Coordinates of C-alpha atoms and ligand atoms in Angstrom, one line a residue:
M3 CA 0.0 0.0 0.0
L4 CA 1.3 3.4 -1.0
E5 CA 2.5 5.4 2.0
K6 CA 0.9 8.8 2.2
V7 CA 3.8 11.1 3.1
Q8 CA 2.4 14.3 4.5
G9 CA 1.9 17.1 2.0
F10 CA 2.6 14.7 -0.8
N11 CA 0.0 12.6 -2.6
G12 CA 1.9 9.9 -4.6
D13 CA -1.3 8.5 -6.1
R14 CA -2.2 11.9 -7.5
V15 CA 1.3 12.5 -8.9
I16 CA 1.2 9.2 -10.6
E17 CA -2.3 9.9 -12.0
E18 CA -1.2 13.2 -13.4
F19 CA 1.9 11.6 -14.9
E20 CA -0.3 8.9 -16.5
A21 CA -2.5 11.5 -18.1
L22 CA 0.4 13.5 -19.5
T23 CA 2.2 10.5 -20.9
K24 CA -1.0 9.1 -22.6
E25 CA -1.2 12.3 -24.7
A26 CA 2.5 13.0 -25.2
E27 CA 2.1 14.3 -28.7
R28 CA -0.6 16.8 -27.7
V29 CA 1.3 17.8 -24.6
Q30 CA 4.5 18.4 -26.6
R31 CA 2.6 20.6 -29.0
E32 CA 1.1 22.6 -26.2
T33 CA 4.5 22.8 -24.4
L34 CA 6.2 24.2 -27.5
Q35 CA 3.4 26.7 -27.9
K36 CA 3.8 27.8 -24.3
I37 CA 7.5 28.1 -24.5
L38 CA 7.3 30.2 -27.7
E39 CA 4.5 32.4 -26.4
E40 CA 6.2 33.1 -23.1
N41 CA 9.5 33.9 -24.9
G42 CA 8.2 35.4 -28.1
A43 CA 9.6 38.8 -27.2
A44 CA 13.2 37.4 -26.9
E45 CA 15.6 38.8 -29.4
Y46 CA 16.8 35.4 -30.4
L47 CA 13.4 34.2 -31.4
Q48 CA 12.4 37.5 -32.9
N49 CA 15.3 37.3 -35.3
L50 CA 14.4 33.9 -36.6
G51 CA 11.2 35.0 -38.4
L52 CA 8.7 32.8 -36.6
G53 CA 6.2 35.7 -36.8
G54 CA 4.2 34.5 -33.8
K55 CA 3.9 30.9 -35.1
T56 CA 4.2 28.2 -32.5
D57 CA 3.5 24.9 -34.3
P58 CA 6.3 22.3 -34.6
D59 CA 6.7 22.6 -38.3
S60 CA 7.3 26.3 -38.3
F61 CA 9.5 25.9 -35.4
K62 CA 11.7 23.4 -37.1
A63 CA 11.7 25.4 -40.3
C64 CA 12.8 28.6 -38.7
V65 CA 14.9 27.7 -35.7
P66 CA 18.4 26.1 -36.3
L67 CA 19.9 23.3 -34.3
V68 CA 22.6 24.8 -32.0
T69 CA 25.3 23.8 -29.7
H70 CA 26.4 25.6 -26.6
K71 CA 29.0 27.4 -28.6
D72 CA 26.4 29.1 -30.8
L73 CA 24.5 30.4 -27.8
E74 CA 27.5 31.5 -25.8
P75 CA 27.5 35.1 -27.0
Y76 CA 23.8 35.5 -26.0
I77 CA 24.4 33.9 -22.6
Q78 CA 27.4 36.1 -22.1
R79 CA 25.3 39.2 -22.8
I80 CA 22.8 38.1 -20.2
A81 CA 25.6 37.4 -17.7
D82 CA 27.0 40.9 -18.4
G83 CA 23.7 42.4 -17.4
E84 CA 22.0 43.5 -20.6
A85 CA 18.4 44.1 -19.5
L86 CA 16.7 43.3 -22.9
P87 CA 14.9 40.0 -23.4
I88 CA 17.7 38.1 -25.1
L89 CA 16.8 34.4 -24.9
T90 CA 13.7 34.5 -22.7
G91 CA 10.8 36.8 -22.3
K92 CA 11.3 37.3 -18.6
P93 CA 14.8 38.3 -17.4
I94 CA 17.1 35.6 -16.3
K95 CA 18.2 36.1 -12.7
S96 CA 20.7 33.3 -12.3
I97 CA 23.2 31.4 -14.3
S98 CA 24.2 27.7 -13.9
L99 CA 27.7 26.4 -14.4
S100 CA 27.6 22.9 -15.9
S101 CA 30.2 20.5 -14.5
G102 CA 32.4 21.1 -17.5
T103 CA 34.2 17.8 -17.1
T104 CA 33.8 17.1 -20.8
Q105 CA 35.3 20.3 -22.1
G106 CA 37.6 21.0 -19.3
K107 CA 35.9 24.2 -18.2
P108 CA 32.4 24.9 -16.9
K109 CA 29.8 26.2 -19.4
L110 CA 27.3 29.0 -18.5
V111 CA 23.6 28.2 -19.0
P112 CA 20.5 30.2 -18.0
F113 CA 18.6 29.1 -14.9
N114 CA 15.1 30.3 -14.0
E115 CA 12.0 29.5 -12.0
E116 CA 10.6 27.3 -14.7
L117 CA 13.7 25.1 -14.5
E118 CA 13.4 25.0 -10.8
Q119 CA 9.7 23.9 -11.2
S120 CA 10.5 21.1 -13.6
T121 CA 13.3 19.9 -11.3
M122 CA 10.7 19.5 -8.6
E123 CA 8.3 17.8 -10.9
I124 CA 10.9 15.2 -11.8
F125 CA 11.8 14.7 -8.1
R126 CA 8.2 14.3 -7.2
T127 CA 7.4 11.9 -10.1
S128 CA 10.3 9.6 -9.5
F129 CA 9.7 9.7 -5.7
A130 CA 6.0 8.7 -6.2
F131 CA 7.1 5.6 -8.1
R132 CA 10.0 4.9 -5.8
N133 CA 7.8 5.2 -2.7
R134 CA 5.2 2.9 -4.1
A135 CA 7.9 0.2 -4.5
H136 CA 9.8 0.9 -1.2
P137 CA 7.8 3.2 1.0
I138 CA 9.9 5.3 3.4
G139 CA 8.8 6.3 6.8
N140 CA 9.2 9.5 8.7
G141 CA 12.8 10.3 8.8
K142 CA 15.8 11.8 7.0
A143 CA 18.2 11.1 4.2
L144 CA 21.9 10.7 4.4
Q145 CA 22.7 12.9 1.5
F146 CA 26.2 13.6 0.2
I147 CA 25.4 16.9 -1.4
Y148 CA 27.6 19.9 -1.7
S149 CA 27.1 23.4 -2.9
S150 CA 29.7 25.1 -5.0
K151 CA 31.2 28.6 -5.2
Q152 CA 28.6 31.3 -5.9
F153 CA 29.7 34.5 -7.5
K154 CA 28.1 37.4 -9.2
T155 CA 28.6 37.9 -12.9
K156 CA 29.6 41.3 -14.3
G157 CA 25.9 42.1 -14.6
G158 CA 25.2 41.1 -11.0
L159 CA 23.5 37.7 -11.7
L160 CA 24.1 34.9 -9.3
A161 CA 26.3 32.2 -11.0
T162 CA 26.8 28.8 -9.5
T163 CA 26.2 25.2 -10.4
A164 CA 22.7 24.0 -11.2
T165 CA 22.6 21.8 -8.1
T166 CA 23.5 24.8 -5.9
N167 CA 20.8 26.9 -7.7
V168 CA 18.3 24.2 -6.8
Y169 CA 19.5 23.7 -3.2
L170 CA 19.2 27.5 -2.6
S171 CA 15.6 27.6 -3.6
Q172 CA 12.8 27.5 -1.1
T173 CA 10.7 25.3 -3.3
F174 CA 13.5 22.6 -3.1
K175 CA 13.5 22.8 0.7
N176 CA 9.7 22.5 0.8
T177 CA 9.7 19.6 -1.7
M178 CA 12.4 17.7 0.3
K179 CA 10.3 18.2 3.4
D180 CA 7.2 16.9 1.6
I181 CA 8.9 13.8 0.4
H182 CA 10.8 13.1 3.7
S183 CA 14.1 13.5 2.0
Q184 CA 15.6 16.1 4.3
C185 CA 19.3 16.0 4.7
C186 CA 20.7 14.9 8.1
S187 CA 23.2 17.7 8.0
P188 CA 22.5 21.3 8.7
E189 CA 22.6 23.8 5.8
E190 CA 26.0 25.1 6.9
V191 CA 27.4 21.7 5.9
I192 CA 25.9 21.7 2.5
F193 CA 26.9 25.3 1.8
S194 CA 30.4 25.1 3.1
L195 CA 33.0 25.6 0.3
D196 CA 35.3 22.9 1.6
Y197 CA 33.8 19.7 0.5
N198 CA 36.3 17.6 2.6
Q199 CA 35.0 19.2 5.7
S200 CA 31.4 18.9 4.4
L201 CA 31.9 15.2 3.7
Y202 CA 33.2 14.5 7.2
C203 CA 30.2 16.3 8.7
H204 CA 27.7 14.6 6.4
L205 CA 29.1 11.2 7.7
L206 CA 29.0 12.4 11.3
C207 CA 25.5 13.8 11.1
G208 CA 24.3 10.7 9.4
L209 CA 25.8 8.6 12.2
I210 CA 24.2 10.7 14.9
C211 CA 20.7 10.1 13.3
S212 CA 21.5 6.6 12.1
E213 CA 18.1 5.2 13.2
E214 CA 16.2 7.9 11.3
V215 CA 18.0 7.6 8.0
Q216 CA 15.6 6.2 5.4
F217 CA 17.9 6.2 2.4
V218 CA 21.4 7.2 1.2
F219 CA 21.7 9.7 -1.6
S220 CA 24.0 11.7 -3.8
T221 CA 23.3 13.3 -7.2
F222 CA 25.9 11.1 -9.0
A223 CA 26.9 7.8 -7.5
H224 CA 30.5 8.7 -7.6
S225 CA 30.0 10.9 -4.5
I226 CA 28.6 8.0 -2.5
V227 CA 31.6 5.8 -3.3
H228 CA 33.9 8.7 -2.6
A229 CA 32.1 9.2 0.8
F230 CA 32.6 5.6 1.9
R231 CA 36.1 5.4 0.7
T232 CA 36.7 8.4 3.0
F233 CA 34.7 6.7 5.8
E234 CA 37.2 3.8 5.7
Q235 CA 39.9 6.3 6.5
V236 CA 38.1 8.4 9.1
W237 CA 35.7 6.1 10.9
E238 CA 37.7 6.0 14.1
D239 CA 37.8 9.8 14.3
L240 CA 34.1 9.9 13.8
C241 CA 33.6 7.4 16.6
C242 CA 35.8 9.5 18.8
D243 CA 33.8 12.7 18.1
I244 CA 30.6 10.9 19.0
R245 CA 32.1 9.4 22.2
E246 CA 33.4 12.7 23.4
G247 CA 30.7 14.9 22.0
V248 CA 33.5 17.1 20.6
L249 CA 33.9 17.9 16.9
S250 CA 37.3 16.9 15.4
S251 CA 39.8 19.8 15.0
R252 CA 39.9 19.0 11.3
I253 CA 36.7 21.0 11.0
T254 CA 38.0 24.6 11.0
I255 CA 35.2 26.5 9.3
P256 CA 33.4 28.4 12.2
S257 CA 29.9 28.2 10.7
I258 CA 30.1 24.4 10.3
R259 CA 31.8 23.9 13.7
S260 CA 29.0 25.6 15.5
A261 CA 26.1 24.1 13.5
V262 CA 27.4 20.5 13.8
S263 CA 28.6 21.0 17.5
R264 CA 25.0 21.9 18.3
L265 CA 24.0 18.3 17.3
L266 CA 26.8 16.6 19.1
R267 CA 26.7 15.4 22.7
P268 CA 28.8 12.7 24.3
N269 CA 27.3 9.4 23.4
P270 CA 29.7 6.5 24.3
Q271 CA 27.0 3.9 23.7
L272 CA 26.4 5.0 20.1
A273 CA 30.2 5.3 19.5
D274 CA 30.7 1.7 20.8
T275 CA 27.9 0.3 18.6
I276 CA 29.4 2.0 15.5
Y277 CA 32.9 0.9 16.5
N278 CA 31.9 -2.8 17.0
K279 CA 29.9 -2.9 13.8
C280 CA 32.9 -1.5 11.8
V281 CA 35.5 -3.9 13.3
N282 CA 33.2 -6.8 12.5
L283 CA 32.8 -5.9 8.8
S284 CA 34.8 -7.7 6.3
S285 CA 36.4 -5.3 3.8
W286 CA 33.6 -2.9 4.5
Y287 CA 31.1 -5.1 2.8
G288 CA 27.6 -4.0 3.7
V289 CA 28.7 -1.0 5.7
I290 CA 25.6 1.0 4.7
P291 CA 22.8 -1.3 6.0
E292 CA 25.0 -2.2 9.0
L293 CA 25.3 1.4 10.2
W294 CA 21.9 2.7 8.8
P295 CA 19.6 -0.2 9.6
N296 CA 16.4 1.5 8.6
A297 CA 17.7 2.6 5.2
K298 CA 15.5 1.2 2.4
Y299 CA 17.7 1.9 -0.6
V300 CA 20.7 3.8 -2.0
Y301 CA 19.7 6.5 -4.5
G302 CA 21.6 8.5 -7.1
I303 CA 22.5 8.6 -10.8
M304 CA 24.2 5.3 -11.5
T305 CA 24.1 5.2 -15.3
G306 CA 26.4 6.4 -18.0
S307 CA 29.8 7.5 -16.6
M308 CA 28.7 6.3 -13.2
E309 CA 28.4 2.6 -14.1
P310 CA 32.1 1.9 -13.3
Y311 CA 31.3 2.7 -9.6
L312 CA 28.5 0.2 -9.4
S313 CA 30.4 -2.8 -8.1
K314 CA 32.0 -0.8 -5.3
L315 CA 28.6 0.7 -4.5
R316 CA 27.1 -2.8 -4.4
H317 CA 29.9 -3.8 -2.1
Y318 CA 29.0 -1.1 0.4
A319 CA 25.3 -1.5 0.0
A320 CA 25.2 -5.4 0.2
N321 CA 21.6 -6.4 -0.3
L322 CA 20.1 -2.9 -0.1
P323 CA 18.5 -2.0 -3.4
L324 CA 20.4 0.5 -5.6
M325 CA 18.0 2.8 -7.4
S326 CA 19.2 4.9 -10.2
A327 CA 18.0 8.5 -10.3
D328 CA 16.7 10.6 -13.1
Y329 CA 18.1 12.0 -16.3
G330 CA 18.8 15.7 -16.8
S331 CA 21.4 18.3 -17.1
S332 CA 22.2 21.8 -16.0
E333 CA 20.4 22.9 -19.2
G334 CA 17.2 21.1 -18.4
W335 CA 15.5 17.9 -17.2
I336 CA 14.5 15.1 -19.5
G337 CA 13.1 12.0 -17.8
A338 CA 12.3 10.3 -14.6
N339 CA 13.1 6.8 -13.5
I340 CA 9.6 5.3 -12.9
D341 CA 10.8 1.7 -12.7
P342 CA 13.0 1.9 -9.6
E343 CA 13.1 -1.8 -9.2
E344 CA 15.1 -2.2 -12.4
P345 CA 18.8 -2.7 -11.7
P346 CA 20.9 0.4 -12.6
E347 CA 22.4 -1.2 -15.6
S348 CA 19.0 -1.3 -17.3
A349 CA 17.6 1.9 -15.8
T350 CA 15.4 3.9 -18.2
F351 CA 14.1 7.5 -18.1
T352 CA 10.6 8.2 -19.1
V353 CA 10.4 11.6 -20.8
L354 CA 8.1 14.1 -19.1
P355 CA 6.4 15.7 -22.1
N356 CA 5.4 18.9 -20.4
I357 CA 8.8 20.1 -19.1
G358 CA 10.3 20.9 -22.5
Y359 CA 10.1 20.2 -26.2
F360 CA 12.2 17.2 -27.2
E361 CA 13.6 16.2 -30.6
F362 CA 15.9 13.3 -31.5
I363 CA 18.5 13.0 -34.3
P364 CA 18.4 9.4 -35.5
L365 CA 21.8 7.7 -35.3
K366 CA 20.8 4.1 -36.3
E367 CA 24.2 3.2 -34.9
I368 CA 24.8 -0.4 -36.0
G369 CA 28.1 -0.8 -37.7
H370 CA 31.4 0.9 -37.7
E371 CA 30.8 2.9 -40.9
Q372 CA 27.7 4.4 -39.5
K373 CA 29.6 5.2 -36.3
V374 CA 32.3 7.0 -38.2
E375 CA 29.5 8.9 -40.0
N376 CA 27.9 9.8 -36.7
C377 CA 31.1 11.2 -35.4
A378 CA 31.8 13.1 -38.5
S379 CA 28.3 14.6 -38.4
I380 CA 29.1 16.5 -35.2
I381 CA 31.7 18.4 -37.2
G382 CA 29.4 19.5 -39.9
H383 CA 28.5 16.7 -42.3
R384 CA 24.9 16.1 -43.3
E385 CA 22.8 14.1 -40.9
P386 CA 19.2 13.0 -40.7
E387 CA 16.5 15.5 -39.7
P388 CA 15.5 15.3 -36.0
I389 CA 12.2 13.7 -35.2
G390 CA 9.6 14.3 -32.5
L391 CA 9.2 12.7 -29.1
T392 CA 6.5 10.3 -30.2
E393 CA 8.1 9.5 -33.5
V394 CA 11.1 7.6 -32.2
N395 CA 11.5 3.9 -32.8
D396 CA 12.0 1.3 -30.1
G397 CA 15.6 0.0 -29.9
E398 CA 17.1 2.8 -32.0
E399 CA 19.7 5.4 -30.9
Y400 CA 19.3 9.1 -31.1
E401 CA 21.1 12.3 -30.1
V402 CA 18.9 14.4 -27.7
I403 CA 17.8 17.9 -28.7
I404 CA 16.1 20.1 -26.1
T405 CA 14.0 23.2 -26.2
T406 CA 13.4 24.6 -22.7
F407 CA 11.5 27.3 -20.8
A408 CA 14.9 28.7 -19.9
G409 CA 15.9 30.0 -23.3
L410 CA 17.5 27.1 -25.1
Y411 CA 15.9 26.3 -28.5
R412 CA 16.8 23.1 -30.5
Y413 CA 19.9 22.7 -28.3
R414 CA 22.1 19.7 -28.9
L415 CA 22.7 18.3 -25.5
G416 CA 25.5 16.0 -26.8
D417 CA 24.0 12.8 -25.3
V418 CA 23.2 9.6 -27.1
V419 CA 20.2 7.6 -25.9
K420 CA 18.5 4.4 -26.9
I421 CA 14.8 3.9 -26.9
A422 CA 13.8 1.2 -24.5
G423 CA 10.1 0.9 -25.1
F424 CA 7.3 3.4 -24.3
H425 CA 5.3 4.3 -21.2
N426 CA 1.9 5.1 -22.7
S427 CA 2.9 7.2 -25.7
T428 CA 6.1 8.7 -24.3
P429 CA 9.4 7.0 -24.8
K430 CA 11.7 5.5 -22.2
L431 CA 15.3 6.4 -22.8
Q432 CA 18.4 4.5 -21.9
F433 CA 21.5 6.6 -21.6
V434 CA 24.2 5.3 -24.0
H435 CA 27.1 7.8 -23.9
R436 CA 28.2 11.4 -24.4
R437 CA 28.5 11.9 -28.2
N438 CA 31.7 13.8 -28.2
L439 CA 33.8 11.6 -26.0
I440 CA 35.8 9.7 -28.6
L441 CA 39.1 8.0 -28.8
T442 CA 40.3 8.3 -32.4
V443 CA 43.7 8.1 -34.1
N444 CA 42.7 7.6 -37.7
I445 CA 39.6 5.7 -38.9
D446 CA 39.0 4.1 -35.5
K447 CA 36.2 5.5 -33.3
N448 CA 35.7 4.4 -29.7
T449 CA 33.2 6.0 -27.4
E450 CA 33.0 6.4 -23.7
K451 CA 31.0 3.2 -23.6
D452 CA 33.5 1.3 -25.6
L453 CA 36.2 2.4 -23.2
Q454 CA 34.1 1.5 -20.2
L455 CA 33.5 -2.0 -21.6
A456 CA 37.2 -2.5 -22.3
V457 CA 38.2 -1.4 -18.7
E458 CA 35.5 -3.7 -17.3
E459 CA 36.9 -6.6 -19.2
A460 CA 40.5 -6.0 -18.3
S461 CA 39.8 -5.3 -14.7
K462 CA 38.4 -8.9 -14.3
L463 CA 42.1 -10.0 -14.5
L464 CA 42.9 -7.8 -11.5
A465 CA 39.9 -9.0 -9.5
V466 CA 41.6 -12.4 -9.2
E467 CA 44.4 -10.6 -7.5
K468 CA 42.0 -8.7 -5.3
V469 CA 43.1 -5.4 -6.8
E470 CA 40.5 -2.8 -8.0
V471 CA 40.5 -0.1 -10.6
L472 CA 39.6 2.9 -8.5
D473 CA 39.1 5.2 -11.4
F474 CA 40.3 5.5 -15.0
T475 CA 40.5 7.8 -18.0
S476 CA 42.1 7.9 -21.4
H477 CA 44.1 10.0 -23.9
V478 CA 45.1 9.8 -27.5
D479 CA 48.9 10.2 -27.7
M480 CA 49.8 11.6 -31.1
S481 CA 53.3 12.6 -30.1
T482 CA 54.4 9.1 -31.1
D483 CA 54.3 7.9 -34.7
P484 CA 51.9 6.3 -35.1
G485 CA 49.6 7.6 -32.4
H486 CA 48.3 5.3 -29.8
Y487 CA 45.7 5.0 -27.0
V488 CA 46.7 5.7 -23.4
I489 CA 44.6 4.4 -20.6
F490 CA 45.3 5.7 -17.1
W491 CA 44.4 3.5 -14.1
E492 CA 44.5 4.3 -10.4
L493 CA 44.6 1.0 -8.5
S494 CA 43.6 0.1 -4.9
S495 CA 47.0 -1.6 -4.4
N496 CA 50.0 -2.8 -6.3
A497 CA 49.6 -5.5 -8.9
R498 CA 52.2 -7.8 -10.3
E499 CA 54.0 -6.7 -13.5
E500 CA 52.8 -9.8 -15.3
V501 CA 49.2 -9.2 -14.4
L502 CA 49.4 -5.6 -15.5
S503 CA 50.9 -6.7 -18.8
N504 CA 48.0 -9.1 -19.3
C505 CA 45.6 -6.3 -18.5
C506 CA 47.2 -4.1 -21.0
D507 CA 46.9 -6.7 -23.8
C508 CA 43.3 -7.3 -22.8
L509 CA 42.5 -3.6 -23.0
D510 CA 44.1 -3.4 -26.5
R511 CA 42.0 -6.5 -27.6
A512 CA 38.8 -5.3 -26.0
F513 CA 38.5 -2.3 -28.4
I514 CA 36.7 -4.4 -31.1
D515 CA 35.8 -1.5 -33.4
P516 CA 37.0 -2.7 -36.8
G517 CA 38.7 0.6 -37.5
Y518 CA 40.8 0.1 -34.4
V519 CA 41.5 -3.6 -34.9
G520 CA 42.4 -3.1 -38.6
S521 CA 44.7 -0.1 -37.8
R522 CA 46.4 -2.0 -35.0
K523 CA 47.1 -5.0 -37.3
V524 CA 48.7 -2.9 -39.9
R525 CA 50.5 -0.8 -37.3
A526 CA 48.6 2.4 -38.3
I527 CA 47.9 2.7 -34.5
G528 CA 50.7 1.9 -32.0
P529 CA 50.4 -0.5 -29.1
L530 CA 48.0 0.6 -26.4
E531 CA 49.7 2.0 -23.3
L532 CA 48.5 1.4 -19.8
R533 CA 49.8 4.0 -17.4
I534 CA 49.4 3.3 -13.7
V535 CA 49.1 6.4 -11.6
N536 CA 49.6 7.1 -7.9
R537 CA 46.9 6.7 -5.3
G538 CA 45.1 10.0 -5.0
T539 CA 45.6 11.1 -8.6
F540 CA 41.9 11.1 -9.5
H541 CA 41.2 13.0 -6.2
K542 CA 43.6 15.7 -7.4
I543 CA 41.6 15.8 -10.7
L544 CA 38.4 16.3 -8.7
E545 CA 40.0 19.0 -6.7
H546 CA 41.2 20.7 -9.8
Y547 CA 37.6 20.9 -11.2
V548 CA 36.2 22.0 -7.8
A549 CA 38.7 24.8 -7.8
L550 CA 37.4 25.9 -11.2
G551 CA 33.9 26.2 -9.7
A552 CA 32.6 22.7 -10.5
A553 CA 30.3 21.1 -7.9
M554 CA 31.4 18.0 -6.1
S555 CA 27.7 17.0 -6.5
Q556 CA 27.9 17.1 -10.3
F557 CA 31.4 15.8 -10.7
K558 CA 32.0 13.2 -13.4
T559 CA 35.5 11.9 -14.1
P560 CA 36.4 12.9 -17.6
R561 CA 36.8 9.6 -19.5
C562 CA 39.0 11.1 -22.3
V563 CA 41.4 13.9 -21.7
G564 CA 42.4 15.8 -24.8
L565 CA 45.5 17.9 -25.3
S566 CA 43.5 21.1 -24.7
N567 CA 42.7 19.9 -21.2
C568 CA 46.4 20.4 -20.3
S569 CA 46.0 20.9 -16.6
V570 CA 44.4 17.5 -16.1
L571 CA 46.8 15.9 -18.5
Q572 CA 49.6 17.3 -16.5
I573 CA 48.2 15.9 -13.2
L574 CA 47.9 12.5 -14.8
N575 CA 51.3 12.5 -16.5
S576 CA 53.1 13.7 -13.4
S577 CA 51.6 10.9 -11.4
V578 CA 52.6 7.9 -13.5
L579 CA 54.1 5.1 -11.5
K580 CA 54.7 2.7 -14.4
S581 CA 53.8 2.4 -18.1
I582 CA 53.2 -0.8 -19.9
F583 CA 52.8 -1.3 -23.7
S584 CA 50.5 -3.9 -25.2
N585 CA 51.9 -7.0 -27.0
A586 CA 48.4 -8.0 -28.2
F587 CA 49.1 -7.5 -31.9
D588 CA 52.8 -8.5 -32.0
Ligands
AMP620 P1 25.9 18.5 -15.8 O1 24.8 19.4 -16.3 O2 27.2 19.0 -15.8 O3 25.6 17.9 -14.4 O4 25.9 17.2 -16.7 C1 24.8 16.7 -17.4 C2 25.2 15.5 -18.1 O5 25.3 14.4 -17.2 C3 24.2 15.0 -19.1 O6 24.2 15.7 -20.3 C4 24.6 13.5 -19.2 O7 25.7 13.4 -20.1 C5 25.0 13.2 -17.8 N1 23.8 12.6 -17.1 C6 22.8 13.3 -16.4 N2 21.9 12.4 -15.9 C7 22.3 11.2 -16.3 C8 21.8 9.9 -16.1 N3 20.7 9.6 -15.4 N4 22.5 8.9 -16.7 C9 23.7 9.1 -17.3 N5 24.2 10.3 -17.5 C10 23.5 11.3 -17.0

């Protein structure tokens, strides 16, 4: 039976969602009309000759497909404080910084009230379905969420990451209260700018209210894994703080010290319980249910570039269900996970047809030639016309185009999705990969997903040795002739030379793209190189991005580091412990 959480009626949310998705085509048409009417006065739309027309055909005929680069000058003018309606009818009051892990620097995108509303709608929708499957009781959530730097643009607009823009809003706080997802930690912890101190306090506050915690959350799963890797290091200090009722001296920010100290009082009994549970765990297996016995699930985005963290997450969560969260971006939300029981590997996102206007460029990615074509198309070659939300075909792959209430029109998000059936008449999307993350030397093309599969395959050889790949990335080294792929691995402990050499061969063989295999055979691509980096290297990369203004909450390890991302490349190259070349094609 569906639990009625106060102020939130899950049945009604589901009913409304069902009604919207049954008439996805009509809802899309009306949504486009609304977006164009609300923003008709914007200079960008005025210049495109729509002449007040709001139907999909006129929209497609007049409005070009764009990338972030095309809109950058408009967004910059908004950030600089031009008061005219540039991209939206109503003025934009804040700017979001996307995580920027793909390009190496954060991108600016408009944020407004409508975006905030659609975020809440996604949260409420997926919560309604999640709560039907695993009802939570009165309580709190152990959330590893972090705000990021906030600053004013030249024109006085607030600029920060999208997650921070959301955390700052009153609507968010009310929604979290309604769906019993309030964070255990006080606001000072979320809004501190030192995420190491925030993380310690999130863990501490979570332990203090361990009986109340109903679920464990972070926006992207990486933050949960990072949190528990840190827990393995600091658990004794946490026990000590709880025993004495005195906050560790490592917390130096006065506002966090006083907010967290208010929650702490000496509790030797709780400290003993935590201590005994921790010492009895084997390699931290099941630490989450052990310490938070009333937690019903672990929740966060676990798809796409988060998949490599799943096995570690499963290790910490033991038999607690992992539920993959929704699909969206700083630019706008797309779909909610309404099948929370599905394992994260097969999670789908059902598009909400009323939060934006969605189009899809068919990729029909089957063979290598098509793949090369797809990659070429991003740099200007002809490609198929985008089709509407309800016109997509089951099983096929598409690039996502969004039109939002926040001033983005026919915007290429850069993500590739696969249609995994329909819910009523709206499609369910499976995230495939970012379109522009590509390893290529000549005719070879390997995506983020190909890299992930190769690493998965090769790391099986390490598992036998009880060594884990903590994180990984890649680079194309064209300084050698011929160029070659470089894979960087950070390992949990040392592995034997012979094993690493086998891993390196396995990686080289695991890229089965015919362009790669053919080029390797004729030596048009050199042997793959595996570079093992020091422990802590990927942490340094994370810190580098956080220093640039990225949010810990939105952090995604870049899976391919180009020459233009020289700071990250430098961090990697200065941390190499050993380098191994493949013998796979000798
Ligand atoms: P950002 O706006 O910087 O947080 O990044 C947004 C990007 O994160 C999207 O364009 C996707 O590439 C990725 N992303 C967001 N949600 C998901 C999801 N549920 N599964 C996989 N990737 C996702």
